[in-house]
Coordinates of N, CA and C in Angstrom, one line a residue:
X1 N -10.7 4.8 5.6 CA -10.9 6.0 5.9 C -10.0 7.5 5.5
X2 N -10.7 8.5 4.4 CA -9.8 9.6 3.4 C -9.7 10.1 4.5
X3 N -8.7 11.3 4.0 CA -8.8 12.8 5.4 C -9.4 13.9 5.1
X4 N -10.6 13.2 3.8 CA -11.2 14.6 3.6 C -12.9 14.4 3.8
X5 N -13.3 15.5 3.5 CA -15.7 15.1 4.1 C -15.4 15.3 2.9
X6 N -15.6 14.9 1.8 CA -16.0 14.9 0.4 C -15.4 14.4 -1.0
X7 N -16.1 13.8 -1.1 CA -15.6 12.6 -2.5 C -14.6 12.9 -3.3
X8 N -13.7 12.7 -4.2 CA -12.3 13.5 -4.8 C -11.2 13.9 -4.0
X9 N -11.5 14.7 -3.2 CA -10.8 15.7 -1.9 C -9.8 15.3 -2.4
X10 N -9.3 13.9 -1.3 CA -8.6 13.7 -0.8 C -6.6 14.3 -2.1
X11 N -7.5 14.0 -3.4 CA -6.5 14.7 -4.1 C -5.9 16.0 -4.4
X12 N -7.1 16.8 -4.3 CA -6.7 18.1 -4.2 C -5.9 18.0 -2.6
X13 N -5.8 17.6 -1.6 CA -5.6 18.2 -0.5 C -4.1 17.6 -1.2
X14 N -3.8 16.3 -1.5 CA -2.3 15.9 -1.5 C -1.7 16.9 -2.5
X15 N -2.5 17.5 -3.6 CA -2.3 18.2 -5.1 C -1.7 19.3 -4.2
X16 N -2.0 20.4 -2.8 CA -1.9 21.6 -2.1 C -1.2 21.2 -1.5
X17 N -0.9 20.6 -0.8 CA 0.6 19.8 0.2 C 1.4 20.3 -1.0
X18 N 1.7 19.3 -1.9 CA 2.6 19.3 -2.7 C 3.2 21.1 -3.0
X19 N 2.0 21.7 -3.9 CA 2.3 23.0 -3.8 C 3.0 24.5 -2.7
X20 N 2.2 23.6 -1.9 CA 2.1 24.5 -0.2 C 4.3 24.3 0.1
X21 N 4.8 22.7 -0.4 CA 5.5 22.7 -0.1 C 6.5 23.4 -0.6
X22 N 6.8 22.8 -2.4 CA 7.5 23.8 -3.9 C 7.6 25.3 -2.8
X23 N 6.5 25.9 -2.3 CA 7.2 27.2 -2.0 C 7.2 27.7 -1.0
X24 N 7.6 26.9 0.1 CA 8.2 26.8 1.5 C 7.2 27.3 2.4
X25 N 6.1 27.0 2.2 CA 4.7 27.0 2.8 C 4.8 26.2 3.7
X26 N 5.1 25.7 4.0 CA 5.0 23.8 5.5 C 6.7 23.9 6.1
X27 N 6.1 23.7 7.2 CA 7.5 23.3 8.4 C 7.4 22.2 9.1
X28 N 7.8 21.1 9.2 CA 7.7 20.3 9.6 C 8.1 19.5 10.5
X29 N 7.5 18.3 11.2 CA 8.5 17.6 12.1 C 7.9 18.8 13.7
X30 N 7.1 17.3 14.9 CA 6.6 17.7 16.1 C 7.3 19.3 16.2
X31 N 9.0 19.3 16.7 CA 9.9 21.0 17.2 C 9.3 21.8 16.4
X32 N 9.2 21.7 14.8 CA 9.5 22.9 13.9 C 8.4 23.7 13.8
X33 N 7.2 22.4 14.1 CA 5.4 22.9 14.3 C 5.4 24.0 15.3
X34 N 6.0 23.4 16.4 CA 5.7 24.5 17.5 C 6.3 25.2 17.7
X35 N 7.8 26.0 16.9 CA 8.4 26.3 16.8 C 7.4 28.0 15.7
X36 N 7.0 27.3 14.9 CA 6.0 27.8 14.3 C 4.9 28.5 14.9
X37 N 4.1 27.6 15.9 CA 3.0 28.0 17.0 C 3.1 29.6 16.8
X38 N 4.4 29.0 18.2 CA 4.8 29.9 19.1 C 5.4 30.8 18.8
X39 N 5.6 31.3 17.5 CA 5.9 32.6 16.3 C 4.7 33.0 15.9
X40 N 4.0 32.5 15.7 CA 2.9 33.5 15.2 C 2.6 32.5 13.4
X41 N 3.8 32.0 13.2 CA 3.5 31.8 11.5 C 2.3 31.0 11.1
X42 N 2.6 29.4 11.8 CA 1.4 28.6 11.8 C 0.1 29.2 11.4
X43 N -0.7 28.7 10.3 CA -1.7 29.0 9.5 C -3.0 28.3 9.6
X44 N -2.2 26.9 10.1 CA -3.3 25.7 9.9 C -2.2 24.5 10.6
X45 N -1.9 23.6 11.2 CA -1.4 22.7 11.5 C -2.3 21.4 11.5
X46 N -1.1 20.4 10.6 CA -2.2 18.8 10.2 C -1.2 17.9 10.8
X47 N -2.0 17.5 11.4 CA -1.7 16.4 12.2 C -2.0 14.9 12.3
X48 N -1.3 13.4 11.7 CA -1.2 12.3 12.0 C -2.2 12.2 12.9
X49 N -2.8 11.4 12.9 CA -4.1 10.0 13.7 C -2.7 8.9 14.2
X50 N -2.2 8.1 13.7 CA -1.3 7.6 13.9 C 0.1 7.5 14.9
X51 N 0.4 9.4 15.2 CA 0.8 9.9 15.8 C 1.0 9.7 17.3
X52 N 2.4 9.0 18.3 CA 2.2 9.0 19.6 C 1.5 9.4 21.0
X53 N 0.9 9.1 21.5 CA 0.0 10.2 22.4 C 1.7 11.6 23.3
X54 N 3.2 10.7 22.7 CA 4.1 12.4 23.6 C 3.6 13.2 22.5
X55 N 4.2 12.4 21.1 CA 4.5 13.4 20.5 C 3.0 14.7 20.0
X56 N 1.8 13.9 20.3 CA 0.8 15.4 20.4 C 0.7 15.7 21.4
X57 N 1.0 15.3 22.1 CA 1.2 16.0 23.4 C 1.9 17.4 23.4
X58 N 3.1 16.9 23.1 CA 3.6 18.4 22.8 C 3.3 19.3 22.5
X59 N 2.0 19.4 21.6 CA 1.5 20.4 20.6 C 0.4 20.7 21.4
X60 N -1.0 19.7 21.7 CA -2.0 20.0 22.4 C -2.2 21.4 22.6
X61 N -1.8 21.6 23.4 CA -1.8 22.7 24.5 C -1.7 24.1 24.0
X62 N -0.5 23.8 24.0 CA 0.3 25.3 22.7 C -0.6 25.4 21.3
X63 N -1.5 24.6 20.4 CA -3.2 24.5 19.9 C -3.4 25.3 20.5
X64 N -4.3 25.0 22.0 CA -5.3 25.3 21.6 C -5.1 26.9 22.6
X65 N -3.9 26.9 23.4 CA -3.7 28.5 23.5 C -4.2 29.8 23.0
X66 N -2.6 29.3 21.4 CA -3.0 29.7 20.8 C -4.4 29.5 19.3
X67 N -4.8 28.7 19.8 CA -6.5 28.7 18.7 C -5.8 28.8 17.3
X68 N -4.9 27.9 17.0 CA -4.4 27.5 15.4 C -5.5 26.4 15.0
X69 N -5.5 27.0 13.6 CA -6.6 26.1 13.7 C -6.2 24.2 13.3
X70 N -6.8 23.2 13.1 CA -6.0 21.9 13.4 C -7.0 21.3 12.3
X71 N -6.2 19.9 11.4 CA -6.7 19.0 10.6 C -6.1 17.6 10.5
X72 N -6.5 17.1 10.3 CA -6.0 15.3 10.7 C -6.1 14.9 9.6
X73 N -4.7 13.8 9.3 CA -4.3 12.8 7.9 C -4.6 11.4 8.5
X74 N -4.9 10.6 8.5 CA -4.7 9.3 8.7 C -3.4 8.7 9.4
X75 N -2.5 8.6 8.8 CA -1.2 8.4 9.1 C -0.3 9.1 8.9
X76 N 1.4 9.2 10.1 CA 2.6 9.6 9.3 C 2.6 9.4 8.5
X77 N 3.0 8.0 7.7 CA 3.0 7.4 6.5 C 2.6 8.6 5.7
X78 N 1.4 8.5 5.5 CA 0.7 9.8 4.5 C 0.5 11.2 4.3
X79 N 1.6 11.5 5.7 CA 1.2 13.2 6.2 C 2.2 12.9 5.4
X80 N 3.7 12.5 5.7 CA 4.9 12.5 5.4 C 4.7 12.5 3.3
X81 N 4.5 11.7 2.7 CA 4.5 10.6 1.8 C 3.7 12.3 0.6
X82 N 3.0 13.0 1.2 CA 2.0 14.9 0.8 C 3.0 15.8 0.3
X83 N 4.0 15.5 1.5 CA 5.3 16.4 0.7 C 6.6 16.1 0.6
X84 N 6.7 14.5 -0.1 CA 7.7 13.9 -0.4 C 8.7 13.7 1.0
X85 N 8.6 13.2 2.1 CA 9.3 13.3 2.8 C 9.0 11.5 3.7
X86 N 9.3 11.1 4.8 CA 9.3 10.2 5.5 C 8.5 10.2 6.0
X87 N 8.0 9.3 7.1 CA 6.7 9.5 7.8 C 6.7 10.8 8.8
X88 N 6.4 11.4 9.5 CA 5.9 12.8 9.6 C 4.8 12.7 10.9
X89 N 4.9 13.2 12.2 CA 3.8 13.3 12.6 C 2.3 14.7 13.0
X90 N 3.0 16.0 12.0 CA 2.8 17.2 12.7 C 3.5 18.1 11.1
X91 N 2.8 18.4 11.0 CA 3.0 19.6 9.5 C 2.2 21.0 10.6
X92 N 2.9 21.9 9.9 CA 2.3 23.3 9.5 C 2.5 23.8 8.0
X93 N 1.3 24.9 7.7 CA 1.2 25.4 6.9 C 1.0 26.7 7.0
X94 N 2.2 27.7 6.3 CA 2.4 28.9 6.6 C 2.3 30.0 6.1
X95 N 0.9 29.5 4.4 CA 0.9 30.5 4.1 C -1.4 30.9 4.2
X96 N -1.5 31.7 4.4 CA -3.0 31.4 4.7 C -3.1 31.5 3.6
X97 N -4.0 31.2 2.2 CA -4.0 31.1 1.2 C -4.2 29.2 0.6
X98 N -3.1 29.5 1.1 CA -2.7 27.0 1.0 C -3.6 26.9 2.9
X99 N -3.4 26.8 3.8 CA -4.6 27.3 4.8 C -5.5 26.6 4.6
X100 N -6.5 28.1 4.2 CA -7.9 28.3 4.1 C -8.3 27.1 2.8
X101 N -7.3 26.9 1.3 CA -8.0 25.9 1.0 C -7.5 24.2 1.8
X102 N -6.9 23.7 2.2 CA -6.8 22.8 2.8 C -8.0 22.9 4.3
X103 N -8.0 23.8 4.6 CA -8.8 23.3 5.6 C -9.7 23.0 4.9
X104 N -10.4 23.6 4.4 CA -11.9 23.5 3.8 C -12.2 22.4 3.4
X105 N -11.0 21.3 2.8 CA -11.4 20.2 2.3 C -10.4 18.8 3.1
X106 N -10.0 19.4 4.6 CA -10.1 18.3 5.6 C -11.0 18.0 6.5
X107 N -10.5 16.6 6.7 CA -11.1 16.4 8.7 C -11.2 17.4 9.0
X108 N -11.6 17.7 10.3 CA -11.8 18.4 11.5 C -11.5 17.3 12.8
X109 N -11.5 16.4 12.3 CA -11.5 16.1 14.1 C -10.7 14.1 13.3
X110 N -10.1 13.3 14.3 CA -9.7 12.5 13.6 C -11.0 10.9 13.2
X111 N -11.8 11.6 14.3 CA -13.0 10.4 14.8 C -14.0 11.0 13.9
X112 N -14.0 12.3 12.8 CA -15.2 12.7 11.9 C -15.8 13.8 12.5
X113 N -15.8 14.2 14.1 CA -16.9 15.1 14.9 C -16.4 16.7 14.0
X114 N -16.4 18.0 14.5 CA -16.7 18.5 14.0 C -15.8 19.3 14.9
X115 N -14.7 20.1 15.0 CA -13.6 20.9 15.7 C -13.0 22.2 14.6
X116 N -13.3 23.0 14.6 CA -13.0 24.6 14.2 C -11.4 24.5 14.4
X117 N -11.0 24.5 16.2 CA -10.5 25.2 17.0 C -9.8 23.9 17.6
X118 N -8.8 23.8 17.9 CA -8.0 22.5 18.4 C -8.7 22.7 19.7
X119 N -9.3 21.6 20.0 CA -9.9 21.3 21.8 C -11.4 22.0 21.4
X120 N -12.0 22.4 20.6 CA -13.6 22.5 20.5 C -13.7 22.1 19.7
X121 N -14.7 20.9 19.9 CA -15.1 19.3 19.0 C -16.2 19.6 19.7
X122 N -16.9 20.1 18.1 CA -18.4 18.9 18.3 C -18.6 18.9 17.8
X123 N -19.7 16.9 17.5 CA -20.3 16.6 17.3 C -21.6 16.6 16.1
X124 N -21.0 15.7 14.7 CA -22.7 16.7 13.8 C -22.0 16.2 12.3
X125 N -22.0 17.1 12.0 CA -21.5 17.2 10.3 C -20.6 17.6 10.0
X126 N -20.2 17.5 9.3 CA -19.0 18.5 8.7 C -18.8 19.9 8.7
X127 N -18.2 20.4 8.1 CA -17.9 21.9 7.0 C -18.3 22.1 5.7

């Protein structure tokens, strides 16, 4: 299963994440992402589907309370590789233009439902 809702978009997501990292617009790791969400810096949070429940649990309530847009990538390994790092459970994009571009390409929910905001899942089509 790919990370995107449309054919060919996976490569664009990887390219955009690489550009965002080089531009200094990526915060990586659960603790750093929590800090970015709390401070209002996070424009988009990307979570790994295979992250442990404990790691995701550190973020989900905060993401719901702050209404941060959340997208999903299929694995910790893939999420880390996308930014040239070791496997990670979460990253935040801090620049609005990168966040908007990535958000439009990526899956809203790990099981292909649609959720524009953390915790507001609707079953059905994609954006």
